[in-house]
mmCIF file of C-alpha atoms in Angstrom:
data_model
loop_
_atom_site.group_PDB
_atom_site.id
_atom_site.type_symbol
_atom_site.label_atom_id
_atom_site.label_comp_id
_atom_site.label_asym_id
_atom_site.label_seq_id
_atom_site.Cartn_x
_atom_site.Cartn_y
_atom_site.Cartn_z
ATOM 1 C CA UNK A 23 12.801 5.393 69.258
ATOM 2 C CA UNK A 24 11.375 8.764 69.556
ATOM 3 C CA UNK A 25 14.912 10.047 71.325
ATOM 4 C CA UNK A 26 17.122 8.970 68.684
ATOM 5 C CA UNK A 27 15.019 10.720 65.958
ATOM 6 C CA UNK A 28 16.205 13.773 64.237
ATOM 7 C CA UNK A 29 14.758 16.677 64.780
ATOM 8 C CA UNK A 30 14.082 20.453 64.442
ATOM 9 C CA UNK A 31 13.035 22.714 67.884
ATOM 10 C CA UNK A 32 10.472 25.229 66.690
ATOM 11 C CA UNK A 33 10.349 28.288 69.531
ATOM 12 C CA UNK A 34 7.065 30.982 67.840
ATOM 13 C CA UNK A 35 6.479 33.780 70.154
ATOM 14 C CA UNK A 36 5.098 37.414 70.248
ATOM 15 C CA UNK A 37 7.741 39.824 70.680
ATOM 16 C CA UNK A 38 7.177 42.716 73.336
ATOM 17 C CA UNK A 39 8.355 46.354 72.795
ATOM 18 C CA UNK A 40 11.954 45.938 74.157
ATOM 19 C CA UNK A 41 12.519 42.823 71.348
ATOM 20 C CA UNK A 42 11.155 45.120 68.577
ATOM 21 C CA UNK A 43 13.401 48.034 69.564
ATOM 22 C CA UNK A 44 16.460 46.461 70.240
ATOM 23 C CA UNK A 45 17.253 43.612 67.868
ATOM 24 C CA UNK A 46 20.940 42.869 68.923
ATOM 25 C CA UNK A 47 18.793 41.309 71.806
ATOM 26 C CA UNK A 48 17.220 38.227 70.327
ATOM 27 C CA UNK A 49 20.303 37.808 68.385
ATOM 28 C CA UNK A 50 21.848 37.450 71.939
ATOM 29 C CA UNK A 51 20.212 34.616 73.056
ATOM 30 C CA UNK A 52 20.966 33.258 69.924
ATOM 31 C CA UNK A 53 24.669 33.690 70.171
ATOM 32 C CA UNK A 54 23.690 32.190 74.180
ATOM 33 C CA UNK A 55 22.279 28.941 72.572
ATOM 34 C CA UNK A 56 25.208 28.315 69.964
ATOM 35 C CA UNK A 57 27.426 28.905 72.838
ATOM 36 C CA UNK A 58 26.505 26.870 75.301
ATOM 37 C CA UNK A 59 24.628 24.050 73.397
ATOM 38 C CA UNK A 60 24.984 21.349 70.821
ATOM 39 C CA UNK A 61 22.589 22.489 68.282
ATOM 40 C CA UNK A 62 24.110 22.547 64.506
ATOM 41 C CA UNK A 63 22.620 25.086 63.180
ATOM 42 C CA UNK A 64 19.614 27.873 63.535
ATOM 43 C CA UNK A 65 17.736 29.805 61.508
ATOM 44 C CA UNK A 66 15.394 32.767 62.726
ATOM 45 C CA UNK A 67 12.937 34.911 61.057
ATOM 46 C CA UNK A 68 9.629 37.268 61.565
ATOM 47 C CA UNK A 69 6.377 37.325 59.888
ATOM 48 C CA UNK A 70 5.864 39.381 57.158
ATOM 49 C CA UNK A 71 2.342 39.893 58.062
ATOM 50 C CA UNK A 72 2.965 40.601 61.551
ATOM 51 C CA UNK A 73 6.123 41.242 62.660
ATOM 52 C CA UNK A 74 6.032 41.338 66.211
ATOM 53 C CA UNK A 75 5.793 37.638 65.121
ATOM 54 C CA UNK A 76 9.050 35.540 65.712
ATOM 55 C CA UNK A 77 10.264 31.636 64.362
ATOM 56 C CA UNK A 78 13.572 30.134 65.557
ATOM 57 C CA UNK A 79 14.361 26.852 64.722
ATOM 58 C CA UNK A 80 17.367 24.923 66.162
ATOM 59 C CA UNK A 81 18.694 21.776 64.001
ATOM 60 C CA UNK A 82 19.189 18.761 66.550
ATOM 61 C CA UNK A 83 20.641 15.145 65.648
ATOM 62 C CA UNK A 84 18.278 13.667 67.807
ATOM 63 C CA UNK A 85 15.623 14.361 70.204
ATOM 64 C CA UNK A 86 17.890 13.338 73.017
ATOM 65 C CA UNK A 87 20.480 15.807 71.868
ATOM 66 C CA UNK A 88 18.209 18.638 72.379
ATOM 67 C CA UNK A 89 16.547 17.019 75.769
ATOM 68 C CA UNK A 90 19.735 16.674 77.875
ATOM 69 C CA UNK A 91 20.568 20.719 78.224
ATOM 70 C CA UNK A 92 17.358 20.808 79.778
ATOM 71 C CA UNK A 93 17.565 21.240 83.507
ATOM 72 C CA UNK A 94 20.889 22.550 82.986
ATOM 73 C CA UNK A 95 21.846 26.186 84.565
ATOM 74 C CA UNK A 96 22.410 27.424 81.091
ATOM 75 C CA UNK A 97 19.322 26.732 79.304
ATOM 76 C CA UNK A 98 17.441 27.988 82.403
ATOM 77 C CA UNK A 99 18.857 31.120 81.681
ATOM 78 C CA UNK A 100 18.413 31.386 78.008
ATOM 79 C CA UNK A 101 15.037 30.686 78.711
ATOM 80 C CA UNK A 102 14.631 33.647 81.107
ATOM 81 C CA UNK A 103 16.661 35.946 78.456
ATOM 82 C CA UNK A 104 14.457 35.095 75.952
ATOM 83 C CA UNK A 105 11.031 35.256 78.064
ATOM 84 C CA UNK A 106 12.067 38.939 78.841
ATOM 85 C CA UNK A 107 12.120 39.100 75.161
ATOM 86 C CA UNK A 108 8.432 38.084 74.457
ATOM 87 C CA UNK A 109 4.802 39.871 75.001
ATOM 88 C CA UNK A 110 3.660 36.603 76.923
ATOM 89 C CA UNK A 111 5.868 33.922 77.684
ATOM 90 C CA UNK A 112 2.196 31.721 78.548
ATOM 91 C CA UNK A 113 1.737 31.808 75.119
ATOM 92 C CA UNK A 114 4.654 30.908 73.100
ATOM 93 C CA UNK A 115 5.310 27.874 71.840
ATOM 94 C CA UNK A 116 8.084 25.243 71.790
ATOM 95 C CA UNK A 117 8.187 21.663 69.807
ATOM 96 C CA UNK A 118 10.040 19.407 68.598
ATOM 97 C CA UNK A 119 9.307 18.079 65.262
ATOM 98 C CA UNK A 120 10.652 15.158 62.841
ATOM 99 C CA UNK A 121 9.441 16.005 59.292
ATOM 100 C CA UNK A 122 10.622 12.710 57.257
ATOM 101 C CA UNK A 123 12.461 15.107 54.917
ATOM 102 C CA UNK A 124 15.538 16.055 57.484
ATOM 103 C CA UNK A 125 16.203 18.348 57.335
ATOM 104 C CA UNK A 126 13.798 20.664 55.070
ATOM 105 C CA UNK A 127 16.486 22.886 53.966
ATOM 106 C CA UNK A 128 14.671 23.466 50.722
ATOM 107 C CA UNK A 129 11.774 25.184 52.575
ATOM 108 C CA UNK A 130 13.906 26.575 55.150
ATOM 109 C CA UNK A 131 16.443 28.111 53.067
ATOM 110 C CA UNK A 132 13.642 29.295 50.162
ATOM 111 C CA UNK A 133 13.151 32.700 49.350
ATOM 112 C CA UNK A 134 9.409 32.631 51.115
ATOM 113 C CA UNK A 135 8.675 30.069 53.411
ATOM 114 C CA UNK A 136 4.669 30.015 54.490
ATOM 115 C CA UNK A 137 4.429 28.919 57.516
ATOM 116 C CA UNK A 138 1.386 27.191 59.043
ATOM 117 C CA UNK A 139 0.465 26.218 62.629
ATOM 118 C CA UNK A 140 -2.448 24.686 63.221
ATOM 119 C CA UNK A 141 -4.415 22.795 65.857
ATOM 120 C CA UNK A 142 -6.855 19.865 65.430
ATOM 121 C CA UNK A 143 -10.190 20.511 66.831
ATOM 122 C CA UNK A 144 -10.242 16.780 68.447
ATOM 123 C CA UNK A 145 -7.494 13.651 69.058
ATOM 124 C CA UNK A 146 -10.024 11.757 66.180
ATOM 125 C CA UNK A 147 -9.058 13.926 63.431
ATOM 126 C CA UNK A 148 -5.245 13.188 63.454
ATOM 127 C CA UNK A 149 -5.563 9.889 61.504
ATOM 128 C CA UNK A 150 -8.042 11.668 58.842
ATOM 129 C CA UNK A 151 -5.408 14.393 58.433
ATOM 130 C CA UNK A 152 -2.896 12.204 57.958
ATOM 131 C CA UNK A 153 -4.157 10.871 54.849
ATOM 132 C CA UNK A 154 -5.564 13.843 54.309
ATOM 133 C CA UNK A 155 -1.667 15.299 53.978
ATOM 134 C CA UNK A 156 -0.615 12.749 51.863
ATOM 135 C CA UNK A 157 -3.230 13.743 49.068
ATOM 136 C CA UNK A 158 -2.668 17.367 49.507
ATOM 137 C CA UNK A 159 1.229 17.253 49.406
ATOM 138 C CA UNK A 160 0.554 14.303 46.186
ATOM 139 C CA UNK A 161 -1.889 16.866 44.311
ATOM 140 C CA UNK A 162 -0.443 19.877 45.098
ATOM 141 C CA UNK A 163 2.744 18.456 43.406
ATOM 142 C CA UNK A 164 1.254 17.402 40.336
ATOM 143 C CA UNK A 165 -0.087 20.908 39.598
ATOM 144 C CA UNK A 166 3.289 22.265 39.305
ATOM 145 C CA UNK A 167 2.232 25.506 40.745
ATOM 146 C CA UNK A 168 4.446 28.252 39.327
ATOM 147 C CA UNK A 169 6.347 29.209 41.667
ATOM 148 C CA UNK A 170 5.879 26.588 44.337
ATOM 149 C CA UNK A 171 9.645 24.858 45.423
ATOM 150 C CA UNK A 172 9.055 22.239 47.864
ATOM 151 C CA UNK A 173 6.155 21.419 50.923
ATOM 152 C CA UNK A 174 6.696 18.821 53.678
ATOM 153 C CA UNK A 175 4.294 18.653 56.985
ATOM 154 C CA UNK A 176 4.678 16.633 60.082
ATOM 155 C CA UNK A 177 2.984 16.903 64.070
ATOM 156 C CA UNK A 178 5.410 17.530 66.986
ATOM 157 C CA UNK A 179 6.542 15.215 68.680
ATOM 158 C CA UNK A 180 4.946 16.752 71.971
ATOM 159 C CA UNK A 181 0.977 17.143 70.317
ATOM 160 C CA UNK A 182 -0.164 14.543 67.938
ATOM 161 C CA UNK A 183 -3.056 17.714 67.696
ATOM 162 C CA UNK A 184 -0.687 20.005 66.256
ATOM 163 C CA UNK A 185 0.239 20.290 62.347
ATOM 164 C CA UNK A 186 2.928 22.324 60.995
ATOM 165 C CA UNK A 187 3.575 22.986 57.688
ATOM 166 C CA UNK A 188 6.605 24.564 55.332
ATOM 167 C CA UNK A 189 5.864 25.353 51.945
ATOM 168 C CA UNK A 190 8.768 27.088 50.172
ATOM 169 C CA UNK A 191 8.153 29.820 47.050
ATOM 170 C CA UNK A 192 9.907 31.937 45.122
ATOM 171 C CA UNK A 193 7.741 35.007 45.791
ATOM 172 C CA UNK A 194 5.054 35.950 47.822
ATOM 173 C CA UNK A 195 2.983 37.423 45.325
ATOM 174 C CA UNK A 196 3.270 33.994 43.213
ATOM 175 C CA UNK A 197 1.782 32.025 46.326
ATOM 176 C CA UNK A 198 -0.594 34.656 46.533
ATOM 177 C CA UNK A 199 -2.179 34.081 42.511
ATOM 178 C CA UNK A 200 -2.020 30.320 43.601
ATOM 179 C CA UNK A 201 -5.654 28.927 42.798
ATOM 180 C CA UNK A 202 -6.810 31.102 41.001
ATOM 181 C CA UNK A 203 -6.459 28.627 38.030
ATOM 182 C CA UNK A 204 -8.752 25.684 37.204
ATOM 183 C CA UNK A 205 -6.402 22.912 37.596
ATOM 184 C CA UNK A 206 -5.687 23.872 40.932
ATOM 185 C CA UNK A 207 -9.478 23.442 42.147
ATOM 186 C CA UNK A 208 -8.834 19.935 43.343
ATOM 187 C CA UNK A 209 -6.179 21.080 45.818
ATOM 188 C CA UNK A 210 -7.975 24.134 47.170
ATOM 189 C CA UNK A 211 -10.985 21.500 47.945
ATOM 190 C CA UNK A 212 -8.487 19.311 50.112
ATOM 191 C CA UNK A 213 -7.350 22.397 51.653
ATOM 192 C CA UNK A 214 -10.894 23.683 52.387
ATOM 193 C CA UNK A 215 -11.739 20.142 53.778
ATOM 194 C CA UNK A 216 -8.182 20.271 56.175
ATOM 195 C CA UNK A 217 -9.586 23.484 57.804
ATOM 196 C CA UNK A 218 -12.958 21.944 58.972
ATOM 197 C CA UNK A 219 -11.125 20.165 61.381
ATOM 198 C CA UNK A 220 -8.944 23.008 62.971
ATOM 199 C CA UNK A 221 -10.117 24.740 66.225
ATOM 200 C CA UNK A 222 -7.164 27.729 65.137
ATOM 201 C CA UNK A 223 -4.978 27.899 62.449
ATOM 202 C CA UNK A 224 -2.146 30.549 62.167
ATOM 203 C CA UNK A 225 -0.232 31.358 58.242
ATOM 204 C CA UNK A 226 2.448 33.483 57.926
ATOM 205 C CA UNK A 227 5.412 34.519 55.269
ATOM 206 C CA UNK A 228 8.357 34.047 56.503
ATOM 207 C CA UNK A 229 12.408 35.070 54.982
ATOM 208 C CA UNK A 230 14.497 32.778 57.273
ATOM 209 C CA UNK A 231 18.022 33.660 57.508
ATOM 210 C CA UNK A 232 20.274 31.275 58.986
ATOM 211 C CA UNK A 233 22.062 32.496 62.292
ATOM 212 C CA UNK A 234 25.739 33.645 61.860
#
């Protein structure tokens, strides 16, 4: 059962001006969540490409761990804290997401982690990205790509529409000279083929650090 499964909580949002200036405030909320929640651990970061970009993620046992502060006075209040906290609360983004690999430390905890959200363009292309995934993650592996430490990819539980994906590297700049080798044709294809059937699709480097 979906409640019993493992999971992480992925919160993305766009920080506003008073975020950006005052960072002691996001770590707040975070101090707020480990306070007054369950949650094992969390880990936080920004995008290197745009920084007014934010990723939390919150380590649950289960779905149902993470479900039951809901409604609570609490968590209504951490949500408002943090919603004062971002450009436009409409538009960021909370799920809750099983990857088979529980948890993905090795991507979490990597030097880079490249984060990718993306959204299907249509409910019919979820069971050819699926097997899609499993080619891609199966190729991409048996290039060895120098400096490449670990991928893993999974929908939330919420949107069968939605794909995430962490893929851990030592460096940016070594993800960056990925494919630009002949052996690693094959895997570019697949990845040219996954984007015909996005609507939006969203990449960013991220240096998680894990909240303390």
């Amino acid at each position: 059962m979906e409640s019993t499964l493992p999971v992480i909580e992925v919160v993305t949002f766009r920080a506003n001006a008073k975020c950006l200036g005052d960072p002691g405030l996001f770590k707040e909320v975070r101090d707020m969540a480990a306070a007054t929640t369950t949650v094992n651990t969390m880990y936080w970061g920004r995008s290197v490409e745009v920084p007014s970009v934010f990723f939390w993620l919150l380590l649950w046992d289960s779905l149902a761990q993470s479900k039951m502060r809901e409604g609570t006075a609490s968590h209504a209040e951490l949500v408002s804290r943090l919603d004062a906290l971002v450009d436009d609360p409409s538009r960021k983004r909370v799920y809750h997401i099983h990857f088979p690999e529980h948890p993905p430390l090795s991507c979490i905890e990597a030097p880079v982690t490249m984060f990718i959200l993306a959204d299907l363009r249509d409910i019919q292309y979820v069971d050819m990205w699926n097997r899609l995934a499993g080619s891609l993650v199966s190729n991409f592996n048996a290039v060895s790509a120098k400096g490449h430490l670990d991928g893993v990819c999974a929908n939330p539980l919420e949107d069968a529409q939605v794909v995430v994906i962490l893929s851990a590297w030592e460096s940016i700049e070594l993800h960056l000279k990925f494919g630009t080798e002949e052996c690693h044709q094959k895997v570019i294809q697949e990845i040219e083929e996954f984007i015909t059937y996005l609507k939006d699709l969203h990449m960013h480097h991220v240096h998680f650090e894990q909240h303390a």
